[in-house]
PDB file of C-alpha atoms in Angstrom:
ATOM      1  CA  UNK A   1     -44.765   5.684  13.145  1.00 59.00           C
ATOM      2  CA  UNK A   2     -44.579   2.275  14.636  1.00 65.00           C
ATOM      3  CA  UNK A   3     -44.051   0.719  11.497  1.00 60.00           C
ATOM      4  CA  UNK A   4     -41.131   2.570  10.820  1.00 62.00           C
ATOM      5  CA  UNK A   5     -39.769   1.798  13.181  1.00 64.00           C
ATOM      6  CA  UNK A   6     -40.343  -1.499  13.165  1.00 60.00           C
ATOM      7  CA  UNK A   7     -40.206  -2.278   9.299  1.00 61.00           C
ATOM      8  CA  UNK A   8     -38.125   0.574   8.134  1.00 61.00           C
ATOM      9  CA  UNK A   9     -35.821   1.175  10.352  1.00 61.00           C
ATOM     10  CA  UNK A  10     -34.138  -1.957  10.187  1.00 68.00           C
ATOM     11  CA  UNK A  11     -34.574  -2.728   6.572  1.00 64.00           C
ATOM     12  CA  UNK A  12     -32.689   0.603   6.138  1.00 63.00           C
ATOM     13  CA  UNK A  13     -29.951  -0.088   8.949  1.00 66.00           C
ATOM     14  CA  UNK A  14     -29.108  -3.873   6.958  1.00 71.00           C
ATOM     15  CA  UNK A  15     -29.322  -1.694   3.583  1.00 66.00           C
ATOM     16  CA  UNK A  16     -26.594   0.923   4.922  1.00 64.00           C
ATOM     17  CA  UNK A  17     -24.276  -2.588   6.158  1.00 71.00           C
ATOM     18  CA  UNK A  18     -24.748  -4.833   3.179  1.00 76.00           C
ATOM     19  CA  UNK A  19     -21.511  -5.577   2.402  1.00 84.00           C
ATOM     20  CA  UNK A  20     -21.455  -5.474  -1.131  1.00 84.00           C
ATOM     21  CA  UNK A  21     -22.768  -1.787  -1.103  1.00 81.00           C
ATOM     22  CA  UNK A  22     -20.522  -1.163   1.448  1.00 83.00           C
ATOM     23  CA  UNK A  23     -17.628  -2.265  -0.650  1.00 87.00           C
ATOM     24  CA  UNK A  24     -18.833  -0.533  -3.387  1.00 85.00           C
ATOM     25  CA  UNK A  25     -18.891   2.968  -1.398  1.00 82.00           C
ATOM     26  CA  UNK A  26     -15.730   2.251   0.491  1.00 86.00           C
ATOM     27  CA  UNK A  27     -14.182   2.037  -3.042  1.00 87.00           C
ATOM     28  CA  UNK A  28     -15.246   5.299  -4.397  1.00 83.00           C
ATOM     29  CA  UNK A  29     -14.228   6.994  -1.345  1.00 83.00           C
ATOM     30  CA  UNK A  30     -11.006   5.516  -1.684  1.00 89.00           C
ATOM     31  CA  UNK A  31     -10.269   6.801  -5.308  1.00 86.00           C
ATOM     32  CA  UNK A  32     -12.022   9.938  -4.636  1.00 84.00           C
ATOM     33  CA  UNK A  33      -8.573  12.044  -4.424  1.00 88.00           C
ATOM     34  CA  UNK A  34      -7.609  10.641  -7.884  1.00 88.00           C
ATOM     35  CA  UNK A  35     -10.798  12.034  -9.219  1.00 85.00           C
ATOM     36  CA  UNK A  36     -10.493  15.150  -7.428  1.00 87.00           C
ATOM     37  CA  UNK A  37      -6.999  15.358  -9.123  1.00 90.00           C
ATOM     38  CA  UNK A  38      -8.192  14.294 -12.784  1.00 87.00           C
ATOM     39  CA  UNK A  39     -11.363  16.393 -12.045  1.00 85.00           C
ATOM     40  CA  UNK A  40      -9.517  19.662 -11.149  1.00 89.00           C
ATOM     41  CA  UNK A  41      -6.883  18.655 -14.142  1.00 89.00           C
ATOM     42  CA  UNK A  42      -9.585  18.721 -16.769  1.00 86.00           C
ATOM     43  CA  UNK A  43     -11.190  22.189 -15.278  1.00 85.00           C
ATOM     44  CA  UNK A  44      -7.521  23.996 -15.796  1.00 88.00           C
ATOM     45  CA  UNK A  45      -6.856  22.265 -18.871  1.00 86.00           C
ATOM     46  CA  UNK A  46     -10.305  24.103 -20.333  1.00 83.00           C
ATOM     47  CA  UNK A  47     -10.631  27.283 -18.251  1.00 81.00           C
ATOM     48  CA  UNK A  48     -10.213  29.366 -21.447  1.00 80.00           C
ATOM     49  CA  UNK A  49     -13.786  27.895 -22.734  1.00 79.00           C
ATOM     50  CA  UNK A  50     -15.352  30.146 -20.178  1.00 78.00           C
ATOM     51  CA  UNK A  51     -14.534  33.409 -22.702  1.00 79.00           C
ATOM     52  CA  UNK A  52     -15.292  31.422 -26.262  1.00 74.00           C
ATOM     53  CA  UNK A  53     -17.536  33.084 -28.527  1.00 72.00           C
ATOM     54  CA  UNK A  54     -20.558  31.521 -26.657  1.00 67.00           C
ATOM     55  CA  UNK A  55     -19.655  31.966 -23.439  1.00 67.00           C
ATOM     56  CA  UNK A  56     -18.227  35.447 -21.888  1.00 74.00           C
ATOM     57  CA  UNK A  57     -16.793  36.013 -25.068  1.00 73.00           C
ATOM     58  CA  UNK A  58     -13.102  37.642 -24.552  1.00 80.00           C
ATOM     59  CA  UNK A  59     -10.972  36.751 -27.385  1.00 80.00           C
ATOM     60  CA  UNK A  60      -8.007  37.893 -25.850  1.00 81.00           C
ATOM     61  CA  UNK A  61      -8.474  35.889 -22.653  1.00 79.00           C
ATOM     62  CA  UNK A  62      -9.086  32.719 -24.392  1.00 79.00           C
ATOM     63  CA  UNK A  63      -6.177  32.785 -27.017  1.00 84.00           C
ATOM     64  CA  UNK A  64      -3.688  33.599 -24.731  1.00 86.00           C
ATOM     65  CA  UNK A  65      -4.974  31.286 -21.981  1.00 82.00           C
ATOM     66  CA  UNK A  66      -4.857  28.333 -24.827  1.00 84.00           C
ATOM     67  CA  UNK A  67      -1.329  29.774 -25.747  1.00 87.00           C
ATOM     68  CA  UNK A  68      -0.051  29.674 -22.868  1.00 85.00           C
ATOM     69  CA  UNK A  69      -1.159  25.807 -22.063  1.00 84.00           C
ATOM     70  CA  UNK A  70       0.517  24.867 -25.528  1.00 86.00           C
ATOM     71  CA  UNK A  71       3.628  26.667 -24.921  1.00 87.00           C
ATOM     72  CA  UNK A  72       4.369  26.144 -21.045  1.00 87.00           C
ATOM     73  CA  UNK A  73       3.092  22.264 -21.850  1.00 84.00           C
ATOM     74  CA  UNK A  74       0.974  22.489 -18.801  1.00 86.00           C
ATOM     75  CA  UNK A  75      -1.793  21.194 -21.594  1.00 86.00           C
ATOM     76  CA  UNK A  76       0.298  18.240 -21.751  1.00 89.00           C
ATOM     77  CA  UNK A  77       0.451  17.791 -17.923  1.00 91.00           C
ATOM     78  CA  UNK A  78      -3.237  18.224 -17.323  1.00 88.00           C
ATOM     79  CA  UNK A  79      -3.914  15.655 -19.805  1.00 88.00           C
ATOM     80  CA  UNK A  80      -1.411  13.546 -18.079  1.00 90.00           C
ATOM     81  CA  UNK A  81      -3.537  13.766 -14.820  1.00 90.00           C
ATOM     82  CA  UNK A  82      -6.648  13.036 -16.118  1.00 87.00           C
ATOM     83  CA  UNK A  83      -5.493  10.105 -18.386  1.00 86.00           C
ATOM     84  CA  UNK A  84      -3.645   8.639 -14.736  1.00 87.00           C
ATOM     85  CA  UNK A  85      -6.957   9.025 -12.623  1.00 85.00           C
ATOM     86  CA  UNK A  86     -10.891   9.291 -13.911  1.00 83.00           C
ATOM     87  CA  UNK A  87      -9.497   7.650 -17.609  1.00 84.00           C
ATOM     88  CA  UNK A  88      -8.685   4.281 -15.813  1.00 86.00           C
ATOM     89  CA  UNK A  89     -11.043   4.987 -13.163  1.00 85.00           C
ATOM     90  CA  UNK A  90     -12.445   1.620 -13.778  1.00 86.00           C
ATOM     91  CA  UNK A  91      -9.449  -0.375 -13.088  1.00 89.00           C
ATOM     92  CA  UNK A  92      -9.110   1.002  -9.748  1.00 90.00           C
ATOM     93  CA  UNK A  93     -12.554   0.698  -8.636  1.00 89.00           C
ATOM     94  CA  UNK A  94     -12.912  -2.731  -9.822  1.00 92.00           C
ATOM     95  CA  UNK A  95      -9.613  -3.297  -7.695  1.00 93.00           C
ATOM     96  CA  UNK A  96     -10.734  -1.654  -4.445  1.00 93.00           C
ATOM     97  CA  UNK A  97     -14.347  -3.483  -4.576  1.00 93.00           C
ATOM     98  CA  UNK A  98     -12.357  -6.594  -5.024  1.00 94.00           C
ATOM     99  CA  UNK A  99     -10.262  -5.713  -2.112  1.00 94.00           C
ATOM    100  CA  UNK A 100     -12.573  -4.937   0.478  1.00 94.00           C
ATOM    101  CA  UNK A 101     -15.607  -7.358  -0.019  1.00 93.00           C
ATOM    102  CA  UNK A 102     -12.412  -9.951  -0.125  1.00 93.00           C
ATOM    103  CA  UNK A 103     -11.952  -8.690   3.186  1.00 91.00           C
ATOM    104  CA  UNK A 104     -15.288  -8.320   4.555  1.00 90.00           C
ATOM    105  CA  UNK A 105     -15.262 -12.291   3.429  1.00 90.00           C
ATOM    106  CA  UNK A 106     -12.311 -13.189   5.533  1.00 90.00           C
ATOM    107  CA  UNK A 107      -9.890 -13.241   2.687  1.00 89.00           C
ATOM    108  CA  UNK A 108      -6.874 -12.216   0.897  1.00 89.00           C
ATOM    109  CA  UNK A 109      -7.780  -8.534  -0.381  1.00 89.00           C
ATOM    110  CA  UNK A 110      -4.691  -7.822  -2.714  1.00 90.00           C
ATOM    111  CA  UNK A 111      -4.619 -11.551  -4.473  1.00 90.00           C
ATOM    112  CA  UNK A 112      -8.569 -10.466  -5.024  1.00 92.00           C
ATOM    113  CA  UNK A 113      -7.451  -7.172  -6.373  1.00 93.00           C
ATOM    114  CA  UNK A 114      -5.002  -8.479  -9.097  1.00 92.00           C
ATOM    115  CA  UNK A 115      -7.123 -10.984  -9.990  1.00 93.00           C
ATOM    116  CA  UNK A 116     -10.241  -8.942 -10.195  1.00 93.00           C
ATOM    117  CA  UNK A 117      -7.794  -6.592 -12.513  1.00 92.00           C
ATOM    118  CA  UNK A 118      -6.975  -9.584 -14.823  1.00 91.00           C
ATOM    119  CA  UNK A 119     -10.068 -10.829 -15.201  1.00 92.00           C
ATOM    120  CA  UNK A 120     -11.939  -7.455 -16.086  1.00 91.00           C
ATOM    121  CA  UNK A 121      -8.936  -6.670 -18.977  1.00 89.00           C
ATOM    122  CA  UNK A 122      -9.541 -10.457 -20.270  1.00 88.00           C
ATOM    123  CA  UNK A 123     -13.133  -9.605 -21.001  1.00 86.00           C
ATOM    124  CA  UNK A 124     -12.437  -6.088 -22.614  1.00 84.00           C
ATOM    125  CA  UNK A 125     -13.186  -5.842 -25.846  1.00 80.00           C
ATOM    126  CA  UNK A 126     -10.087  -5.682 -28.464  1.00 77.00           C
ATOM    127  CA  UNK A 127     -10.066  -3.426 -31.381  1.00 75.00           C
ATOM    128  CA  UNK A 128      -7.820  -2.895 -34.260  1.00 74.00           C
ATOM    129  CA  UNK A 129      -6.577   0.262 -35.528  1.00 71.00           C
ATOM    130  CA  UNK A 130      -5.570   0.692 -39.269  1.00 70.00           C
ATOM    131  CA  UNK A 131      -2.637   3.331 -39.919  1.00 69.00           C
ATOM    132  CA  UNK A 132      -1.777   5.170 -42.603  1.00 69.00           C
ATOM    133  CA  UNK A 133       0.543   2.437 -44.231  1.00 70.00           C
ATOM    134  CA  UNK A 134      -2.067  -0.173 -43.773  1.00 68.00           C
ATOM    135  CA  UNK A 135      -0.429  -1.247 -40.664  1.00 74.00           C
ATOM    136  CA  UNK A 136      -3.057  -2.619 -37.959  1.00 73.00           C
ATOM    137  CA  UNK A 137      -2.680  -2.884 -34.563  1.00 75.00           C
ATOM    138  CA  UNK A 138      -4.646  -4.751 -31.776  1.00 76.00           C
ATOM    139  CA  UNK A 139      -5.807  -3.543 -28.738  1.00 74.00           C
ATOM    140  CA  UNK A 140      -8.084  -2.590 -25.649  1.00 76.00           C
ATOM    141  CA  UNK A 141     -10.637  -0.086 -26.261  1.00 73.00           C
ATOM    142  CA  UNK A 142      -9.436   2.906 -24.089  1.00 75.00           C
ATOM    143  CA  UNK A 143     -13.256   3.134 -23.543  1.00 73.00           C
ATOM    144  CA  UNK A 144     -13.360   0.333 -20.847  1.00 79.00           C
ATOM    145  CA  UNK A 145     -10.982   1.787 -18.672  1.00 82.00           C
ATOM    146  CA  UNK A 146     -12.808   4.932 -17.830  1.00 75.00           C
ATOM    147  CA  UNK A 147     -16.410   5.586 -16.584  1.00 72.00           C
ATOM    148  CA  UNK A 148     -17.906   3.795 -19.028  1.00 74.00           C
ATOM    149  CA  UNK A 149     -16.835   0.902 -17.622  1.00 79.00           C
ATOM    150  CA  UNK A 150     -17.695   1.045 -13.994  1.00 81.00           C
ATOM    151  CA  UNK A 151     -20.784  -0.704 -14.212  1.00 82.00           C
ATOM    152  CA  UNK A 152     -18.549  -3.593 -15.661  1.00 85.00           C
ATOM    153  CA  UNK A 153     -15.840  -3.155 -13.024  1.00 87.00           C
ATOM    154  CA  UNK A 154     -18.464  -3.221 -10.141  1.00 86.00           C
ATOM    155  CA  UNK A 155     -19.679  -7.092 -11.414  1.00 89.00           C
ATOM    156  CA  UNK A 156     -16.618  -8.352 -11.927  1.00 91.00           C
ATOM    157  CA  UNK A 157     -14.735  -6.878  -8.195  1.00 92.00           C
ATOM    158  CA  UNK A 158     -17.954  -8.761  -6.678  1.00 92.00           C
ATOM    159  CA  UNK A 159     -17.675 -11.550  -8.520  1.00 93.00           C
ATOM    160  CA  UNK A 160     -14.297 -12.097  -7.566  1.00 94.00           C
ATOM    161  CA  UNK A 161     -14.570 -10.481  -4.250  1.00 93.00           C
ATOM    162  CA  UNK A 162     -17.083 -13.617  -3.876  1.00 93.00           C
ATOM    163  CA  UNK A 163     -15.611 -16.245  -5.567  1.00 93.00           C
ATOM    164  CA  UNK A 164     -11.751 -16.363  -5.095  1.00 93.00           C
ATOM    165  CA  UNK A 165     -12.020 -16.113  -1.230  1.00 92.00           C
ATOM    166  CA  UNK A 166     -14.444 -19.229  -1.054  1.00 92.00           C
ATOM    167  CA  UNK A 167     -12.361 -21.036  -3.455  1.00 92.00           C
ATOM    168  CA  UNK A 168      -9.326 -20.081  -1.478  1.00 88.00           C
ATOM    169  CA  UNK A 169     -10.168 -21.946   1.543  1.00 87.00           C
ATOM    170  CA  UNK A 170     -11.123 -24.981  -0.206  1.00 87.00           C
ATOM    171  CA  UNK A 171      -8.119 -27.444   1.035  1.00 83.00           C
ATOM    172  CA  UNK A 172      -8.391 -29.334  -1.928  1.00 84.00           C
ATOM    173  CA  UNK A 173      -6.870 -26.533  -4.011  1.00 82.00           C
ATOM    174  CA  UNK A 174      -4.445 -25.423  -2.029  1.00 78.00           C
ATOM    175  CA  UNK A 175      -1.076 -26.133  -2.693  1.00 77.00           C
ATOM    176  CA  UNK A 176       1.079 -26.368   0.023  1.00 77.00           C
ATOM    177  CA  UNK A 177       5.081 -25.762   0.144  1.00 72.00           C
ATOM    178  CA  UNK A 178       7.789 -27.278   2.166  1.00 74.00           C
ATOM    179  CA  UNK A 179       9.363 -25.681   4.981  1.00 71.00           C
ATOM    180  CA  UNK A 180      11.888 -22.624   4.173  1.00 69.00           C
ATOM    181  CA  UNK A 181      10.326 -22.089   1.280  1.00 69.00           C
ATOM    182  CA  UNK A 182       9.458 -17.681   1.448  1.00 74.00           C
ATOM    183  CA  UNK A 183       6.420 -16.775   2.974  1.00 73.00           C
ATOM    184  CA  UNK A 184       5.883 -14.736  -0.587  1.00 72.00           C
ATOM    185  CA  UNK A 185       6.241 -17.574  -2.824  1.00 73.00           C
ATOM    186  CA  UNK A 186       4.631 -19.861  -0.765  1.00 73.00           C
ATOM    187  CA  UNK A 187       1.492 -17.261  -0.569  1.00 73.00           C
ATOM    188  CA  UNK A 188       1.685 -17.358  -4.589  1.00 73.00           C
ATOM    189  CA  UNK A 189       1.394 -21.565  -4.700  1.00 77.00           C
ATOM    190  CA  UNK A 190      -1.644 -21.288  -2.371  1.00 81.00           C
ATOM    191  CA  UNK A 191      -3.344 -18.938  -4.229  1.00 82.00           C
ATOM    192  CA  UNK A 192      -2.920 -20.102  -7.553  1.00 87.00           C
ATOM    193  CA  UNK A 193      -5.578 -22.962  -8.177  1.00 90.00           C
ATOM    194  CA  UNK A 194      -7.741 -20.804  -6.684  1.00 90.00           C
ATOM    195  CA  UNK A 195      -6.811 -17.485  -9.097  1.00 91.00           C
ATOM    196  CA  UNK A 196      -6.646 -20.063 -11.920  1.00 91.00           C
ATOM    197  CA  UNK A 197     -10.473 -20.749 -11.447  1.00 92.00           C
ATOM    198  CA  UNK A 198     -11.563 -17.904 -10.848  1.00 93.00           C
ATOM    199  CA  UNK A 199      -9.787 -15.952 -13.811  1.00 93.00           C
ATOM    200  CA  UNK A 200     -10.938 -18.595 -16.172  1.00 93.00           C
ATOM    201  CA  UNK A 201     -14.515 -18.988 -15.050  1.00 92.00           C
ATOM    202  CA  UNK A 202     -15.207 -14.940 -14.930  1.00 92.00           C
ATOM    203  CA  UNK A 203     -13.675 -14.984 -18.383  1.00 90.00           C
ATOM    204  CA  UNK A 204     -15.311 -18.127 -19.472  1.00 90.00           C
ATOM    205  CA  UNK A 205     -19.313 -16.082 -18.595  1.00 88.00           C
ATOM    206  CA  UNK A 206     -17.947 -13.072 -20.473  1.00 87.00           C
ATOM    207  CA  UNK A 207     -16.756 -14.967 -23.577  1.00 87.00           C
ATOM    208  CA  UNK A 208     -20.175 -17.096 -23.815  1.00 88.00           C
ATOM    209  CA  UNK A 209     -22.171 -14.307 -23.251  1.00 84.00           C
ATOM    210  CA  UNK A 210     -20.696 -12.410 -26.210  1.00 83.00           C
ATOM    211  CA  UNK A 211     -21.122 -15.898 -28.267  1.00 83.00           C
ATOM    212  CA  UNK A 212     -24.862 -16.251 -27.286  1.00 85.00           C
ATOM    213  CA  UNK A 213     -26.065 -12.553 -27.117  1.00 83.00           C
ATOM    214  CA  UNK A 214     -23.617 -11.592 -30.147  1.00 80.00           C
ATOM    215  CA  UNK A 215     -23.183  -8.092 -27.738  1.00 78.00           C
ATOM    216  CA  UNK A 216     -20.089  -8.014 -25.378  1.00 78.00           C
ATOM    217  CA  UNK A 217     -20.472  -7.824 -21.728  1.00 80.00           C
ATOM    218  CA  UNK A 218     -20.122  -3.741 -21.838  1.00 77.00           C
ATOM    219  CA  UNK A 219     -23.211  -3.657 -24.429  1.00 77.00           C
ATOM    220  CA  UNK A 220     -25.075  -6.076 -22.173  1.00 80.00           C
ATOM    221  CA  UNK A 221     -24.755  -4.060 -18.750  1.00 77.00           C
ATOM    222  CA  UNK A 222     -25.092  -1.045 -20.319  1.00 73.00           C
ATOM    223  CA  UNK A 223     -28.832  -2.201 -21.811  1.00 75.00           C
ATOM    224  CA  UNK A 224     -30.076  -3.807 -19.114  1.00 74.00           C
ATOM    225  CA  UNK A 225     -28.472  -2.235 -16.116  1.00 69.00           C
ATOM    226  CA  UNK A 226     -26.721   1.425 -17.385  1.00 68.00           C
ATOM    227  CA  UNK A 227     -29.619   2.818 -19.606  1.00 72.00           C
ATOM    228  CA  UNK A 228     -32.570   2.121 -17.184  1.00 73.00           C
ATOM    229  CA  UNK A 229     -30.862   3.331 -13.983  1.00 71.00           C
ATOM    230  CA  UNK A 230     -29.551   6.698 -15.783  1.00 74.00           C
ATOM    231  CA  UNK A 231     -33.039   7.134 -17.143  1.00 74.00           C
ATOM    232  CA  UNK A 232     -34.528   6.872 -13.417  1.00 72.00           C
ATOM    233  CA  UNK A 233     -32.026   8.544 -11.946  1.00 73.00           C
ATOM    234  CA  UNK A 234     -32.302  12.230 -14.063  1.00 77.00           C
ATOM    235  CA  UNK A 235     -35.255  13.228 -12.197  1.00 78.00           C
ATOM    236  CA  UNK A 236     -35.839  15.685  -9.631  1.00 79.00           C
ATOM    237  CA  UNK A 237     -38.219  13.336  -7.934  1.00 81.00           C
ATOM    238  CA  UNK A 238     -34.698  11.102  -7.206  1.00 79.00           C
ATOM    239  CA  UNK A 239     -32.885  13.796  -5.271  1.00 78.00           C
ATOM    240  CA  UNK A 240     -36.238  14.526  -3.699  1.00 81.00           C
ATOM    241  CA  UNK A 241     -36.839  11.200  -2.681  1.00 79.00           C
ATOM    242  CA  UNK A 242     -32.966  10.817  -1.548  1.00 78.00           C
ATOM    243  CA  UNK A 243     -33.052  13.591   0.553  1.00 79.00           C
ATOM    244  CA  UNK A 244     -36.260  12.755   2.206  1.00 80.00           C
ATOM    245  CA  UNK A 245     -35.399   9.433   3.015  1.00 76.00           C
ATOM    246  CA  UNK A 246     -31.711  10.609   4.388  1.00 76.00           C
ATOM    247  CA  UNK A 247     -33.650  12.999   7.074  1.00 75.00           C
ATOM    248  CA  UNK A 248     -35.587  10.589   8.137  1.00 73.00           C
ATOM    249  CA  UNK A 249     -33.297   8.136   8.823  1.00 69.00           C
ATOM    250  CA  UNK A 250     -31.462  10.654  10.609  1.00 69.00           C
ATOM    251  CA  UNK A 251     -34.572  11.340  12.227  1.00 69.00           C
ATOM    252  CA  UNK A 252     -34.183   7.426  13.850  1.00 60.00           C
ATOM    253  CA  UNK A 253     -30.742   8.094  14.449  1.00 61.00           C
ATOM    254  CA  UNK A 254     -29.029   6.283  11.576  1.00 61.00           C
ATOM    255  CA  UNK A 255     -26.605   7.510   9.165  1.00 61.00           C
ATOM    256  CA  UNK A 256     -28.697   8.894   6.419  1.00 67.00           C
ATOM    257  CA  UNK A 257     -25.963   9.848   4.280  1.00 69.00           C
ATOM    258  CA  UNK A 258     -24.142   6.757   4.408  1.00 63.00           C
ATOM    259  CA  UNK A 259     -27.158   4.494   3.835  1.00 67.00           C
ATOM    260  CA  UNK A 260     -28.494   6.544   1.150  1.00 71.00           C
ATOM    261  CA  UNK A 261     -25.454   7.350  -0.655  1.00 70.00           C
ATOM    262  CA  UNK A 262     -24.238   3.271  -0.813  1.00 64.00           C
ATOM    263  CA  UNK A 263     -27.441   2.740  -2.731  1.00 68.00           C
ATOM    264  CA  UNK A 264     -27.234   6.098  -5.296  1.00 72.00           C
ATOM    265  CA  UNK A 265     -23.653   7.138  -5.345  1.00 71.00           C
ATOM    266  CA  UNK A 266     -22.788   3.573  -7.239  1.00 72.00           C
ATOM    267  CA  UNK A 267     -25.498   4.940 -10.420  1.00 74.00           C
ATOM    268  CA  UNK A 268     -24.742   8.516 -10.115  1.00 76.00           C
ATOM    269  CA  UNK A 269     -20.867   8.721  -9.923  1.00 75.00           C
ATOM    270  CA  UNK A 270     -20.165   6.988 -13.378  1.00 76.00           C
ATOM    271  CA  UNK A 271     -22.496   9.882 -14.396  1.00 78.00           C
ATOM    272  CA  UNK A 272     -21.110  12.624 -13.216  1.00 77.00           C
ATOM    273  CA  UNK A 273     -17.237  11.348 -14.484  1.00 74.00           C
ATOM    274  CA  UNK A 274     -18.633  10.959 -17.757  1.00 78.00           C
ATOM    275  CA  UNK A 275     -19.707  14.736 -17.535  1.00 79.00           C
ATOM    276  CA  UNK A 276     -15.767  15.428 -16.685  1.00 76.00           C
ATOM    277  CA  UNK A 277     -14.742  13.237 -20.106  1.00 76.00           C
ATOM    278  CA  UNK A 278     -17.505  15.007 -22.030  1.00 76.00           C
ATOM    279  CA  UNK A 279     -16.275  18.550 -20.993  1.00 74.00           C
ATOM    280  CA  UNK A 280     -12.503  17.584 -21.128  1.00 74.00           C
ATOM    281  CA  UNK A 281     -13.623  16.763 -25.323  1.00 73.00           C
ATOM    282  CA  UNK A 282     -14.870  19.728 -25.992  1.00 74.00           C
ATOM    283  CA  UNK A 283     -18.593  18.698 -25.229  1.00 77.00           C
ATOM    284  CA  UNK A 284     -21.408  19.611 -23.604  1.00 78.00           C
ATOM    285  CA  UNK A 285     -22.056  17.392 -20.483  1.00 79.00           C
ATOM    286  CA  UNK A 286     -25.165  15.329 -20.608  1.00 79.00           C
ATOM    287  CA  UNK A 287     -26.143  14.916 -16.509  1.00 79.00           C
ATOM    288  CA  UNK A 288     -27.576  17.247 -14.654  1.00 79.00           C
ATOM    289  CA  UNK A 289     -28.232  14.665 -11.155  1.00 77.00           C
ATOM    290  CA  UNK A 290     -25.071  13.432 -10.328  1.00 78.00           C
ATOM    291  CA  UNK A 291     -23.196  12.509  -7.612  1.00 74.00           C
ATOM    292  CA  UNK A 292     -22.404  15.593  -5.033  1.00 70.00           C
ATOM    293  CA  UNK A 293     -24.973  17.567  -6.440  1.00 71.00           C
ATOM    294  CA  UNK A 294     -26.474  18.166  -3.310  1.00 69.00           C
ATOM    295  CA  UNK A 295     -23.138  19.045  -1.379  1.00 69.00           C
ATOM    296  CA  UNK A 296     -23.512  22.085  -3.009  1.00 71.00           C
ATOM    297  CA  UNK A 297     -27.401  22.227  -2.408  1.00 73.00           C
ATOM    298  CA  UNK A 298     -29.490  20.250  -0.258  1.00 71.00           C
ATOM    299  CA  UNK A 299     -26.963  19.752   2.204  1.00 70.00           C
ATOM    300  CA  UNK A 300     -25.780  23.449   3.142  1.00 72.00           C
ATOM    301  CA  UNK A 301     -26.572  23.906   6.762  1.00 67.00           C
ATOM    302  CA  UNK A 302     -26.921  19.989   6.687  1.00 63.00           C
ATOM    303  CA  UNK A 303     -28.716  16.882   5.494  1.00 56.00           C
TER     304      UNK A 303
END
């Protein structure tokens, strides 16, 4: 007992205030009514799969559900919602972490958010599509905006939630405008060596990274960070183990939730909004642990 509450206990309490966990959490609760929105979107945009062939089977229910969506372009609508919140989920989350650790470092949160924004679309990954006519046309892989990428858009929103701040108050880049200049454009001058650097130098790793390891930065994380973490984290033994450790540190009056859910809720999240994509195309969903599982479970009466 003593040496929890001499080891643990604190270990746990600078765990739960780590900053860049505590961005990271701050983040998802802050896009957490877009993915409510894009989650509910998706769930009326397929109701009618309930009464398919292998499901309650009811014909009748189905094709005039599905009917109905097509003709009243509510189909279209849902779609809309889901394509406006957990499709570019990414993009926001690599804003907000931006934002806040920014912040939490004592500097400008919104410059850090645009720039963190920029810098994670200059390292997607452009594809070309072929028409018809033999056309092509460039672009970003709709891929990286979405779940999939939110292992991406965490590194980068630190990175930049680190760098541009420190940069920022280096006097030797700042640029500094006359008097009567406005506040807004003089704001823009002193952030821009700083935004310069930091765009280029993100963008630089990412570029040299694909050069050396011939696999872009997506491929990377996904290897060494995505793959193993998913692995670990479809056990039972992991929401065991989380909601042990979130009593206990209740039990010595710390948040358990909180702590416990900065550390998992950044692995399991991703998981369960690829679940929503997979359902919303027609597929079966893959995860069975993902994030607010046990809202519906182990916390009923509680954690």
């Amino acid at each position: 007992m003593r040496f929890i509450e001499e080891k643990f206990v604190p270990l746990a309490a600078r765990i739960g205030s780590q900053k860049h966990l505590v961005a990271i959490r701050d983040s998802f609760a802050m896009v957490m009514p877009l993915t409510m929105a894009g989650g509910i979107a998706v769930l009326l945009n397929n109701f009618q799969k309930l009464f398919r062939e292998d499901g309650l089977d009811i014909p009748s229910i189905y094709n005039s559900y599905t009917e109905f969506l097509n003709t009243s372009g509510l189909g279209k609508l849902f779609d809309a919602v889901n394509n406006g919140s957990n499709n570019i989920l990414a993009i926001l989350v690599v804003a907000c972490i931006a934002y806040y650790l920014a912040k939490s470092n004592k500097g400008n949160g919104m410059a850090s958010a645009i720039i963190a924004m920029g810098a994670y679309l200059g390292l997607a990954p452009i594809i070309t599509a072929v028409a018809e006519d033999g056309t092509s046309t460039n672009g970003i892989a709709s891929s990286v905006f979405g779940a999939t990428g939110l292992f991406v858009g965490m590194l980068v929103g630190i990175a930049v939630g680190e760098i541009f701040p420190r940069l920022a108050k280096q006097k030797a880049l700042i640029i500094t405008m006359p008097d009567g200049v406005p506040p807004a454009v003089a704001a823009a001058f002193t952030n821009m060596l700083p935004a310069i650097i930091t765009v280029f130098l993100i963008c630089g790793v990412g570029i040299y990274i694909e050069k050396f390891t011939q696999m872009n930065i997506w491929e990377l994380i996904n290897m060494i960070v995505a793959m193993p973490l998913t692995s670990v984290s479809q056990s039972v033994w992991t929401v065991v183990i989380a909601m042990f450790l979130t009593g206990l540190l209740w039990t010595f009056g710390l948040h358990g939730g909180n702590i416990v859910s900065s550390v998992i809720n950044p692995v399991l999240t991703p998981l369960g909004l690829e679940n929503v994509a997979q359902y919303a195309a027609g597929q079966e969903p893959q995860y069975t642990v993902v994030s607010g599982l046990w809202s519906g479970f182990a916390y009923l009466g509680g954690s």
